[in-house]
CSV table of C-alpha atoms and ligand atoms in Angstrom, one decimal:
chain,number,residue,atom,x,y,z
A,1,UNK,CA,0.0,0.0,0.0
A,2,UNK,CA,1.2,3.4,-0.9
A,3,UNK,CA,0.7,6.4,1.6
A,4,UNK,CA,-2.2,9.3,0.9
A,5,UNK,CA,-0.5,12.3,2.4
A,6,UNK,CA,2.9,13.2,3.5
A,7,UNK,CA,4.0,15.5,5.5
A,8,UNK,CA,7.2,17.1,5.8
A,9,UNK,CA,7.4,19.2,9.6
A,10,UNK,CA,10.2,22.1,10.7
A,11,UNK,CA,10.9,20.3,13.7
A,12,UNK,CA,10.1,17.3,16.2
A,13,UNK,CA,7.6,18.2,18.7
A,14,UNK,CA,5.8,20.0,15.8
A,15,UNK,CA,5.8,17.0,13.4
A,16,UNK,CA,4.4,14.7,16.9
A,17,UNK,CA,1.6,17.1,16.9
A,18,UNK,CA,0.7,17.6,13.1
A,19,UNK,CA,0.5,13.7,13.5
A,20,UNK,CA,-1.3,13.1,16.4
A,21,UNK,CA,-4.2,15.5,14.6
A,22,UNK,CA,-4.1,13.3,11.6
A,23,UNK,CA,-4.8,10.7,14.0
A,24,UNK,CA,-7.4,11.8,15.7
A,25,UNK,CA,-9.2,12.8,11.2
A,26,UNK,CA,-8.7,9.2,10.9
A,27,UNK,CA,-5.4,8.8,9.4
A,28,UNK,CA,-2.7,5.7,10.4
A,29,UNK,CA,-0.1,7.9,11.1
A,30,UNK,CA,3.7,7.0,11.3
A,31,UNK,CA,6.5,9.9,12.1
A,32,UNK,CA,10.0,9.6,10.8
A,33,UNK,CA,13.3,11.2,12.4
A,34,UNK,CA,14.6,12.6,9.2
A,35,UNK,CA,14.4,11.0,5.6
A,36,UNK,CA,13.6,7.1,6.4
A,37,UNK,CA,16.2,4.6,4.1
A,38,UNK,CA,13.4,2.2,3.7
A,39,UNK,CA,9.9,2.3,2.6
A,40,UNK,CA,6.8,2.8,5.2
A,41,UNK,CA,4.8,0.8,6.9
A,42,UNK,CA,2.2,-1.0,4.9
A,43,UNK,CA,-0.6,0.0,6.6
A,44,UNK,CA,0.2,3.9,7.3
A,45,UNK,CA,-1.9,6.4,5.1
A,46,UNK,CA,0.4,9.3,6.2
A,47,UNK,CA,4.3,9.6,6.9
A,48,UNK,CA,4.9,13.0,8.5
A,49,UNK,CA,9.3,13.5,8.1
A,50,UNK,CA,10.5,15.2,10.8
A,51,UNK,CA,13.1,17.4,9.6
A,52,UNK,CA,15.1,20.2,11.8
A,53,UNK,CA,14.9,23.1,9.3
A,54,UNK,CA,13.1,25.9,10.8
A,55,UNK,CA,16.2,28.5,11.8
A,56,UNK,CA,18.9,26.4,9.3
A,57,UNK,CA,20.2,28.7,6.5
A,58,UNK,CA,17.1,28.9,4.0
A,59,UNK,CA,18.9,27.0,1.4
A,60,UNK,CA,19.7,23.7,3.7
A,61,UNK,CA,16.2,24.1,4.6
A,62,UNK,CA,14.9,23.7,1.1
A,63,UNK,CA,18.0,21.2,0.3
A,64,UNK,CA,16.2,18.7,3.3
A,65,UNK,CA,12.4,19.5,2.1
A,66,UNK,CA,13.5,18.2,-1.2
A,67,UNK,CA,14.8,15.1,-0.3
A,68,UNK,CA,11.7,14.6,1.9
A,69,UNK,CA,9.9,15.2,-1.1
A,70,UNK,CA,11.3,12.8,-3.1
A,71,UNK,CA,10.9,10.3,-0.5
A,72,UNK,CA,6.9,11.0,0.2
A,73,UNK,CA,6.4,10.7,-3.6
A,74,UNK,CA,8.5,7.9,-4.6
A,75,UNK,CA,6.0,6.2,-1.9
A,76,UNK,CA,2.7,7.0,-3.5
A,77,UNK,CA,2.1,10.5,-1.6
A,78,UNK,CA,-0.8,12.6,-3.3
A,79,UNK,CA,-0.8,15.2,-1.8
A,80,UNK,CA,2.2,17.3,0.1
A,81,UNK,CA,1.6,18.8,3.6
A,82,UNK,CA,4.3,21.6,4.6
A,83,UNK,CA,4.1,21.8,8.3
A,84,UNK,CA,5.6,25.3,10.3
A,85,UNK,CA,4.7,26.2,13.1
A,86,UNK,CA,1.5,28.1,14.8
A,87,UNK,CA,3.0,31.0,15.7
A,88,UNK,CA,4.7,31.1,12.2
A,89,UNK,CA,8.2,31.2,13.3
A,90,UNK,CA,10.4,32.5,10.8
A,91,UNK,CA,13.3,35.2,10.2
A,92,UNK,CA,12.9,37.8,7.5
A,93,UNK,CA,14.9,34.8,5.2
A,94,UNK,CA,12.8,32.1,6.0
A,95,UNK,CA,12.1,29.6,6.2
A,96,UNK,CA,8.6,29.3,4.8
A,97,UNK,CA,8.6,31.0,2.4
A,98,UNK,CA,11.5,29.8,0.4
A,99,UNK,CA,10.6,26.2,1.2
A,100,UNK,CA,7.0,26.4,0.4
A,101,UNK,CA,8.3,28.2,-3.0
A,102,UNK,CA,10.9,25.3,-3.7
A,103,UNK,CA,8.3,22.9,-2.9
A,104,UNK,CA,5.9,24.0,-5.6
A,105,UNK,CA,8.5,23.9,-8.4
A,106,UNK,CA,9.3,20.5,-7.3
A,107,UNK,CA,5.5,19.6,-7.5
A,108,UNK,CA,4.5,22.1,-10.6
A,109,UNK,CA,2.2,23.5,-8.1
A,110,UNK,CA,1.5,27.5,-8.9
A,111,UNK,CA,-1.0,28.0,-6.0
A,112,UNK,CA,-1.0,26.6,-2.7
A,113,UNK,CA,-2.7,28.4,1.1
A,114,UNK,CA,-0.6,29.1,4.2
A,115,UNK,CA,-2.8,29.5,7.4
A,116,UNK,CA,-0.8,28.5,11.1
A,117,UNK,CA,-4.6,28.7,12.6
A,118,UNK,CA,-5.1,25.9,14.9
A,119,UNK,CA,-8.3,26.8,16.7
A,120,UNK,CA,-7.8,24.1,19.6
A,121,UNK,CA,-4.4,25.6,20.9
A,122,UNK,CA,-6.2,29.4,20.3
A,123,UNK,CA,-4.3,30.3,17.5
A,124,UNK,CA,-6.6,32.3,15.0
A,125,UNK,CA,-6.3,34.3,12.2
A,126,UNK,CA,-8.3,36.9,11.2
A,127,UNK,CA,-8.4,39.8,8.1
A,128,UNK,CA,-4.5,37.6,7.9
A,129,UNK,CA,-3.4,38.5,11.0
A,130,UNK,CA,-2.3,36.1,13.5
A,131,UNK,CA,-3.6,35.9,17.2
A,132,UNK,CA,-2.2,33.5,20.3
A,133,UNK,CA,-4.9,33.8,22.7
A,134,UNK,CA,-6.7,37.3,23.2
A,135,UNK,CA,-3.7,39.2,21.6
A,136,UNK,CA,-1.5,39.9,18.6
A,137,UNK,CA,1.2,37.3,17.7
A,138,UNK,CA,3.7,40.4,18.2
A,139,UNK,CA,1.9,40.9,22.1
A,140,UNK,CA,2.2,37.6,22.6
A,141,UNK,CA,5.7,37.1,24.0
A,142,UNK,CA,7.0,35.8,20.4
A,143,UNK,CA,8.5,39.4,19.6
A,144,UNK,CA,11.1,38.1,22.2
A,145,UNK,CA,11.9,34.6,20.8
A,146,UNK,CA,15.7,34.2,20.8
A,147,UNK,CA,16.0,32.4,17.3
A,148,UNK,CA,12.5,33.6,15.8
A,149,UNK,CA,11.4,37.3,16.9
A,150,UNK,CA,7.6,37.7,15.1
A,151,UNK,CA,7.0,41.3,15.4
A,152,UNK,CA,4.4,41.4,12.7
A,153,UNK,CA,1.3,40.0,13.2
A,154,UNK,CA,0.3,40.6,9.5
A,155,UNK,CA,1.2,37.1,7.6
A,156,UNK,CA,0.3,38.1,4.3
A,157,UNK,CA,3.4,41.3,5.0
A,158,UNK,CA,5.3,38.4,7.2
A,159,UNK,CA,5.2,35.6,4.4
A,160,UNK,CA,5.7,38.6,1.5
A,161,UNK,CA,9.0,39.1,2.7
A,162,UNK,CA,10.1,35.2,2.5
A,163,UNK,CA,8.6,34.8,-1.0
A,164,UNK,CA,9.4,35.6,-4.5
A,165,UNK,CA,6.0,35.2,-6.0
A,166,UNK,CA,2.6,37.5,-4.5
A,167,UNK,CA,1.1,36.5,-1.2
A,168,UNK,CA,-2.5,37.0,-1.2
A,169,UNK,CA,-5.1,36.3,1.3
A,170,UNK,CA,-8.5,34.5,1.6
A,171,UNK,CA,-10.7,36.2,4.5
A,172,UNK,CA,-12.9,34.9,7.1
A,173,UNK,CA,-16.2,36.2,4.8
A,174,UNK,CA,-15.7,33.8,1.8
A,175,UNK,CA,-13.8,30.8,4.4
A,176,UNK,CA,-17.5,30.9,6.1
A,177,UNK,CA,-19.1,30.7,2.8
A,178,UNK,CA,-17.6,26.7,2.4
A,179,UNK,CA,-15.9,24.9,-0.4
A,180,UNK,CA,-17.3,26.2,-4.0
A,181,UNK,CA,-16.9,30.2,-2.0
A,182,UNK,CA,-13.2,29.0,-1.1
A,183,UNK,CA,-12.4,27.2,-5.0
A,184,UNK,CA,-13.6,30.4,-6.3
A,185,UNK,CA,-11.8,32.9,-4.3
A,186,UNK,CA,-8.6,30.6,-5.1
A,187,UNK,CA,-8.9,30.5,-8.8
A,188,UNK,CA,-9.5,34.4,-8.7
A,189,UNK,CA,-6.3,35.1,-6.4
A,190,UNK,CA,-4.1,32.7,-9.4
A,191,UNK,CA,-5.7,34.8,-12.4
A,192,UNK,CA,-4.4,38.3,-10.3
A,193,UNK,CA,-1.4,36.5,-10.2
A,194,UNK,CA,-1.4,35.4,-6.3
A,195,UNK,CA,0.2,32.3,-5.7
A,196,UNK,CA,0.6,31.9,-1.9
A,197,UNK,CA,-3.0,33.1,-0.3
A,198,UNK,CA,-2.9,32.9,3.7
A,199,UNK,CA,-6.0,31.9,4.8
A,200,UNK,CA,-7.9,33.2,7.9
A,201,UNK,CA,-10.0,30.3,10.2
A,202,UNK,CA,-11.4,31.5,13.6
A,203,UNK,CA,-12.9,27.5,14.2
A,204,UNK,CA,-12.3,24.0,13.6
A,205,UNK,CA,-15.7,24.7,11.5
A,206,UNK,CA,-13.7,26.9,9.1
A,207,UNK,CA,-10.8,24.6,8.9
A,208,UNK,CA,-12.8,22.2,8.2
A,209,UNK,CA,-14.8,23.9,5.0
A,210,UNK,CA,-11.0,24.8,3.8
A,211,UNK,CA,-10.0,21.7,4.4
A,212,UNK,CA,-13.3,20.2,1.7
A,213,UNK,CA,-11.5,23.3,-0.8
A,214,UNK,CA,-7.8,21.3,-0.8
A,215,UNK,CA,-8.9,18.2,-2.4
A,216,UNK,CA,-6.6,17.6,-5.2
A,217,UNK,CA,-4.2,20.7,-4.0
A,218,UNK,CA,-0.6,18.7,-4.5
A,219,UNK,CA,0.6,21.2,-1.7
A,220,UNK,CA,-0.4,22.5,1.3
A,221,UNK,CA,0.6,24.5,3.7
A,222,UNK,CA,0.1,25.4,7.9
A,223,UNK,CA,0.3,24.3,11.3
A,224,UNK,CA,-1.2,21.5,12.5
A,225,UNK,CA,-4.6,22.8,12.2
A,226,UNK,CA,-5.2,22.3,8.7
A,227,UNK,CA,-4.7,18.6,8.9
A,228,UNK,CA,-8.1,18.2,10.8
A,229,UNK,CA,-9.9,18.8,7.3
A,230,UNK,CA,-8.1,16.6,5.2
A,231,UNK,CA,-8.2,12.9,5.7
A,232,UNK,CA,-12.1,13.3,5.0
A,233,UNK,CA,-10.9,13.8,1.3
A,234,UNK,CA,-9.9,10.1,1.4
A,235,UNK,CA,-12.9,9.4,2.7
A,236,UNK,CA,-11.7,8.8,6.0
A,237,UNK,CA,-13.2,10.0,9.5
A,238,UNK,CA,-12.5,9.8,12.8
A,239,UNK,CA,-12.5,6.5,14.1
A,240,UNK,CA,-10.6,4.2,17.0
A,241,UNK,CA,-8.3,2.1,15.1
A,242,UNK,CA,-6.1,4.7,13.7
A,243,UNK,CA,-4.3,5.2,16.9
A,244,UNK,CA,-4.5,1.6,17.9
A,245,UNK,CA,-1.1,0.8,19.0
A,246,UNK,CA,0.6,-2.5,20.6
A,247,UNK,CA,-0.3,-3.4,24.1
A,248,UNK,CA,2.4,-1.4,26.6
A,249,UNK,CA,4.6,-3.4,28.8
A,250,UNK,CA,7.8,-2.9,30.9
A,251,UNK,CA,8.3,-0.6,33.4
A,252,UNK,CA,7.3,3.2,33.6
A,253,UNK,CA,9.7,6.1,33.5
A,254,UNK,CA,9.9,10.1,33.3
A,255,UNK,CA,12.4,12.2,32.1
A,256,UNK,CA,12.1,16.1,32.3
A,257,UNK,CA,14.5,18.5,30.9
A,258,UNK,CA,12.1,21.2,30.8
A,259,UNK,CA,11.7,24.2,32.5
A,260,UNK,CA,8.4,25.4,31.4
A,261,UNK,CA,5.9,26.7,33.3
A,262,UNK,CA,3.4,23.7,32.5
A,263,UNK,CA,6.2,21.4,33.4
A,264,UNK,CA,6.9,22.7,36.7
A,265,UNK,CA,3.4,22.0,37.9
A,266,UNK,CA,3.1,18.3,36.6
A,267,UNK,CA,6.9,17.6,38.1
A,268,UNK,CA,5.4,18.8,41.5
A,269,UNK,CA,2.2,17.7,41.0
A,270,UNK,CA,3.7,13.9,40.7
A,271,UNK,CA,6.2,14.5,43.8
A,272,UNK,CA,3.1,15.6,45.6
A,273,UNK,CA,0.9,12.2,44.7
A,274,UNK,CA,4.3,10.2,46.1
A,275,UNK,CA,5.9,9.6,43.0
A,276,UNK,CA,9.6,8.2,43.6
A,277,UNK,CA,11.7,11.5,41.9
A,278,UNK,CA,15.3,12.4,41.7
A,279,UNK,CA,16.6,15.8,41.2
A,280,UNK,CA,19.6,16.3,38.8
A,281,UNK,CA,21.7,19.4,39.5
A,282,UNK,CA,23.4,21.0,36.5
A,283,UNK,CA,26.7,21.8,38.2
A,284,UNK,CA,27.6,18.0,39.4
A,285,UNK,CA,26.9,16.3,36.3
A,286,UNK,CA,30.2,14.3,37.1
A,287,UNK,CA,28.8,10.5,38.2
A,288,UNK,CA,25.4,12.1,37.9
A,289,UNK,CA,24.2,9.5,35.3
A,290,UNK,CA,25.3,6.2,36.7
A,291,UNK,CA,23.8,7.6,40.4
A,292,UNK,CA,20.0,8.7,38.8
A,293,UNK,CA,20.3,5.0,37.6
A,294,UNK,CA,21.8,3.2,40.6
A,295,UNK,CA,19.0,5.0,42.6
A,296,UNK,CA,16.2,4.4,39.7
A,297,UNK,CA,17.1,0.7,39.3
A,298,UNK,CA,15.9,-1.1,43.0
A,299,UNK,CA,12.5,1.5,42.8
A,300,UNK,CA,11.3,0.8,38.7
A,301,UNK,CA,9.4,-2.2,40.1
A,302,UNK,CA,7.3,-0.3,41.8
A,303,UNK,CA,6.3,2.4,39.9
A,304,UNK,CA,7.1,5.4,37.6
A,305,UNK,CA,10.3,6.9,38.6
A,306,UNK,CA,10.9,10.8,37.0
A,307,UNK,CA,14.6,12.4,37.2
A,308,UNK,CA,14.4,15.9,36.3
A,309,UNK,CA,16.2,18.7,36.0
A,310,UNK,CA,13.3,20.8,35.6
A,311,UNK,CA,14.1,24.0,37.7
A,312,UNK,CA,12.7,27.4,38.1
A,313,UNK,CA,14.1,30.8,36.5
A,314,UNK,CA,15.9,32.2,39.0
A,315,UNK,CA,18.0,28.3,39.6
A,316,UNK,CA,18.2,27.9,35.8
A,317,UNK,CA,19.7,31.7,35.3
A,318,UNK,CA,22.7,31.0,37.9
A,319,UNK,CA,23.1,27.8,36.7
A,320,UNK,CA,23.2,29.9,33.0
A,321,UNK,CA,25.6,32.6,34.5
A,322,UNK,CA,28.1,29.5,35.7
A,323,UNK,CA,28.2,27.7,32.7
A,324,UNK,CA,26.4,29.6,29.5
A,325,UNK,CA,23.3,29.0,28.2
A,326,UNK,CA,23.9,26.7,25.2
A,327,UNK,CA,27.0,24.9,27.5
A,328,UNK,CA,24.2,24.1,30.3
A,329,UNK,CA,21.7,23.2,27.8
A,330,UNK,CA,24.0,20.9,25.9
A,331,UNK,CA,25.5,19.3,29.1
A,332,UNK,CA,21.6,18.7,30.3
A,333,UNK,CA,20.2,17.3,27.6
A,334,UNK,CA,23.4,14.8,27.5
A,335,UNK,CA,23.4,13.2,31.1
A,336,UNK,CA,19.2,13.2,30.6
A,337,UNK,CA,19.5,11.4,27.4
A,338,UNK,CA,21.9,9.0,28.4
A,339,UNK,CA,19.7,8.7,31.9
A,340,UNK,CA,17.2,7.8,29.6
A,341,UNK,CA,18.7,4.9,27.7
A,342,UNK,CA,20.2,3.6,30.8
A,343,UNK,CA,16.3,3.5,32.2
A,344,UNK,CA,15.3,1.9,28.7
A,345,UNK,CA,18.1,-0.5,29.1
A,346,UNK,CA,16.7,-1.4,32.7
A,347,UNK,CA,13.8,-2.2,31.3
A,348,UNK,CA,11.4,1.0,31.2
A,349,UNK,CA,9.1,0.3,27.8
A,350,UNK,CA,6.7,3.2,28.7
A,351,UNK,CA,8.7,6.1,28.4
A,352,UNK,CA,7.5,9.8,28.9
A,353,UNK,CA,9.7,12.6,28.3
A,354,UNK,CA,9.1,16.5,28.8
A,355,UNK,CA,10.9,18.8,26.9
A,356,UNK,CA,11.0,19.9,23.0
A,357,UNK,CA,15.4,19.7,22.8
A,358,UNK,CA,15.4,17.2,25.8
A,359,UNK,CA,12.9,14.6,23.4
A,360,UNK,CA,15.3,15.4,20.6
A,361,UNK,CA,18.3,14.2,22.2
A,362,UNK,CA,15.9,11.1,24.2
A,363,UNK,CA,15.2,10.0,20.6
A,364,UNK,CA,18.4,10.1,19.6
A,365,UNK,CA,19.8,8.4,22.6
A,366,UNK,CA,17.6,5.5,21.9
A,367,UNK,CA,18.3,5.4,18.4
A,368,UNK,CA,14.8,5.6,17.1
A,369,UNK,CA,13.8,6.1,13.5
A,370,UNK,CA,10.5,5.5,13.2
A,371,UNK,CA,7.4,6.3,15.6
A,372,UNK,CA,4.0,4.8,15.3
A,373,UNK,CA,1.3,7.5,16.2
A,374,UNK,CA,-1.1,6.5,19.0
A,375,UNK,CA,-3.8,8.3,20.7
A,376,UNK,CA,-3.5,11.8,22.5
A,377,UNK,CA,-3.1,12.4,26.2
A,378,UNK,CA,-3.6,16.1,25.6
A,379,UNK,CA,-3.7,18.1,22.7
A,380,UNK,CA,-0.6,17.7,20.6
A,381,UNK,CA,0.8,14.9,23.0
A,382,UNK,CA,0.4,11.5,21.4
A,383,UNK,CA,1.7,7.8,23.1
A,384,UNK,CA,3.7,6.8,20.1
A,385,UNK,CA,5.0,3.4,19.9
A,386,UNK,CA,8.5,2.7,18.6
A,387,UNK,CA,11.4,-0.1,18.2
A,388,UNK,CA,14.8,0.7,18.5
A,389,UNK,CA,18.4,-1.4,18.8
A,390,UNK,CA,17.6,-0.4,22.6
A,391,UNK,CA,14.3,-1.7,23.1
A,392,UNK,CA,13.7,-4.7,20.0
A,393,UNK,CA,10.8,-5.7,22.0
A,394,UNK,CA,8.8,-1.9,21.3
A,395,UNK,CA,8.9,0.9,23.7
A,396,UNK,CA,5.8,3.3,24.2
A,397,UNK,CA,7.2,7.1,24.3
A,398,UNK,CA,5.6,10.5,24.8
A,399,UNK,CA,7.0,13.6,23.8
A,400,UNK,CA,5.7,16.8,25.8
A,401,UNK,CA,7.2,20.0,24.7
A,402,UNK,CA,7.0,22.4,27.5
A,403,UNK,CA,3.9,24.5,28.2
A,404,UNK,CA,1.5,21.1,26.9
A,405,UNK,CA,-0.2,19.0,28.9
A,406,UNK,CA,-2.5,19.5,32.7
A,407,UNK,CA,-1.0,19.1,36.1
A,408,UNK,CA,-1.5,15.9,36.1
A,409,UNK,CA,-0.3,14.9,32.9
A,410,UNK,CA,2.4,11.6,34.4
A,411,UNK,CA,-0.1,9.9,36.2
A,412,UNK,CA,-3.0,10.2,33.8
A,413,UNK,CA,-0.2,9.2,30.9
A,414,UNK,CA,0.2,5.8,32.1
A,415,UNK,CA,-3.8,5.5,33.4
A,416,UNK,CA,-4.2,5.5,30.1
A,417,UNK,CA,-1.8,2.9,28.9
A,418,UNK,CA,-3.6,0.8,31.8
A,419,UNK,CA,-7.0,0.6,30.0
A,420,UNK,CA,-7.2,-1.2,26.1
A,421,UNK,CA,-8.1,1.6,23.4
B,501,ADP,P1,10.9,23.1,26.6
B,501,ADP,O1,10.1,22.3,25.7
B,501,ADP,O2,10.2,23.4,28.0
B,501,ADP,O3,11.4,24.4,26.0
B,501,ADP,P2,13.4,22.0,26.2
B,501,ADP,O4,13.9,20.6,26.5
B,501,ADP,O5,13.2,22.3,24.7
B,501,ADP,O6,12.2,22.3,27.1
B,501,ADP,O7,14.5,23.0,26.6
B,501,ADP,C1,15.0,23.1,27.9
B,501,ADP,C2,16.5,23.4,27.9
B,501,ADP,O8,16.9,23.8,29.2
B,501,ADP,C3,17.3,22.2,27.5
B,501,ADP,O9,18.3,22.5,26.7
B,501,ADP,C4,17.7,21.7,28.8
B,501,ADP,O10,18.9,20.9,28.7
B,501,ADP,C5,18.0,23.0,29.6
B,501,ADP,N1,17.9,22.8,31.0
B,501,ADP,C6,17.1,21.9,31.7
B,501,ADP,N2,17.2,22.0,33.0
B,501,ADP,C7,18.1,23.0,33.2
B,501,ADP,C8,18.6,23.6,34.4
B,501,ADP,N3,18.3,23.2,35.6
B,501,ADP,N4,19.5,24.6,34.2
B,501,ADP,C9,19.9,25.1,33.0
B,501,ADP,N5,19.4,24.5,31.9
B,501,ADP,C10,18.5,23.5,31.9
């Protein structure tokens, strides 16, 4: 069987969450770390490549889209999805614009629809500007993003300056109107010699009439959101066994390198419930990793164990001023990730990990590939199942990037793995 849609994401967390909303549309998801070698599972309809190209120069960036390309189309893909993220992080150089561009010369593709409006997380756009929440995506805190500053919430102006071709945009008015309004609007824009509309959507109602519109659109482009209108095209709804995964087994661990505010509270919320926890302290990484596991090893019998090194500003900014930023960061993520295989390789199968850099380096500590989408514990937090040279047998993992998730996202994780979907 050949795959229906594939997806090519800017980054990891983003390219979990893009495929855990295909899930929930109806879609057998499977996520790749990078271009897979092989071919896909014969049973996925949608391969979403994980790719780490959203602040790379613009021109690696499109280099990796294109291989992804070729790999979603040499496997049957019939339509492209470009995944970026909802608050549309970008520099003045890209890097969606110059990939989306690349993209449709690849595909012969003249018009394609940008739109980061995912509804569910309260990212809407509206007359083509972007709002997080109640405010402006340049109120929201993303004018201060170290990599990514947005300090335009206008997308049409935003994406204008990434592209070489006219950005257009198709409002609320004619989105509300449904499919034929949408078609015509599109066909319009192409004749005035638009070839990148964004798109507004205030609900999952809009995304849904745009998403009726794509049919037959080789590319697409947006945040996650977009992907809740599409698997319909196929003729696919919503329905259990797309995020049917194996049974879980093993024992239960948590890792958590992040310091988010969301974090915090579920770290302290499992302490508080009398989880067994051990804090790691930045500044004596020295033994650090074989202690976490001599101290996790006699206690995984009984119960999820969490090592963290999830800390709060003030601990994190003199552990910053001691070592630099990036050095800390690095050194973190190392002795987490290698706490992490060293809990695999004690025989944790049901593996939770909180941060978006600390589930990087986790993945790649494990050496997995490949990631079999499962069903959501909160929005844009899937169980994914995996195999790996460290667990042959299949590992359940769960990737939380920082502010997802309730307080007591641990415990209800693994409830969850308790009861047969
Ligand atoms: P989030 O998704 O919350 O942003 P990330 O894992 O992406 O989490 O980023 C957190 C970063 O902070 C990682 O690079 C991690 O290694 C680093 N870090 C974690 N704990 C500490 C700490 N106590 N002091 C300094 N840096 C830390």
């Amino acid at each position: 069987m050949t795959i229906k849609l594939g997806c090519i994401a800017d980054d990891f967390t983003g390219a979990t969450d893009l495929a855990s909303n295909l899930v929930r549309a109806g879609m057998r998801a499977v996520q790749a770390i990078g271009v897979p070698d092989g071919a896909p599972p014969d049973d996925a309809d949608t391969v979403v490549v994980a790719l780490k190209s959203r602040t790379i120069p613009a021109a690696d960036a499109v280099a990796q889209s294109l291989d992804a390309l070729r790999w979603l189309r040499a496997h049957g893909a019939e339509q492209i999805y470009f995944k970026y993220c909802s608050t549309f992080d970008s520099t003045p150089a890209g890097n969606i614009g110059p990939v989306a561009e690349a993209l449709m010369q690849a595909l012969g593709c003249p018009f394609t629809i940008a739109t980061p409006a995912f509804p569910d997380n309260r990212r809407t756009v509206f007359k083509g500007h972007l709002f997080v929440g109640d405010v402006l995506l340049n109120e929201s805190g993303m004018q201060h993003h170290p990599l990514t500053p947005m300090t335009d919430p206008n997308l049409v102006r935003v994406l204008q300056a990434q592209c070489r071709g006219r950005v257009g945009l198709i409002d609320h008015r004619t989105v509300a109107k449904g499919a034929p309004a949408i078609h015509e609007r599109m066909a319009e824009l192409q004749q005035a010699g638009v070839s990148i509309a964004i798109v507004d959507a205030l609900s999952n109602d809009d995304l849904v009439r745009l998403g009726k519109a794509l049919a037959g659109l080789p590319l697409v482009t947006g945040g996650s959101g977009v992907a809740i209108g599409l698997p319909q095209n196929w003729g696919m709804a919503r329905k259990r066994s797309a995020e049917a995964l194996p049974a879980a087994h093993g024992r239960r661990a948590i890792v958590s390198g992040s310091c988010s505010a969301a974090t915090h509270r579920q770290v302290a919320a499992f302490i508080a419930a009398g989880g067994a926890a051990r804090a790691l302290d930045p500044l004596k990484l020295d033994d650090a990793v074989d202690t976490a596991l001599a101290w996790a090893a006699p206690r995984l019998a009984d119960g999820p164990v969490l090592v963290y090194s999830t800390a709060d500003a003030a601990q994190v900014k003199a552990v910053q001023g001691r070592l630099g930023a990036a050095h800390a960061g690095e050194m973190v993520e190392a002795a987490l990730s290698r706490i992490a295989r060293g809990l695999v390789d004690l025989g944790a199968r049901q593996l939770l990990v909180a941060g978006g850099e600390t589930s990087g380096a986790c993945v790649q500590a494990l050496a997995i590939k490949q990631l079999r989408i499962g069903p959501h514990i909160d929005p844009g937090v899937p169980w994914c199942h995996a195999t790996s040279a460290a667990a042959p047998d299949g590992l359940h993992v769960a990737l939380k990037s920082g502010n997802f998730g309730t307080d007591d996202f641990f415990m209800k994780a693994f409830a969850m793995l308790d009861r047969p979907h």
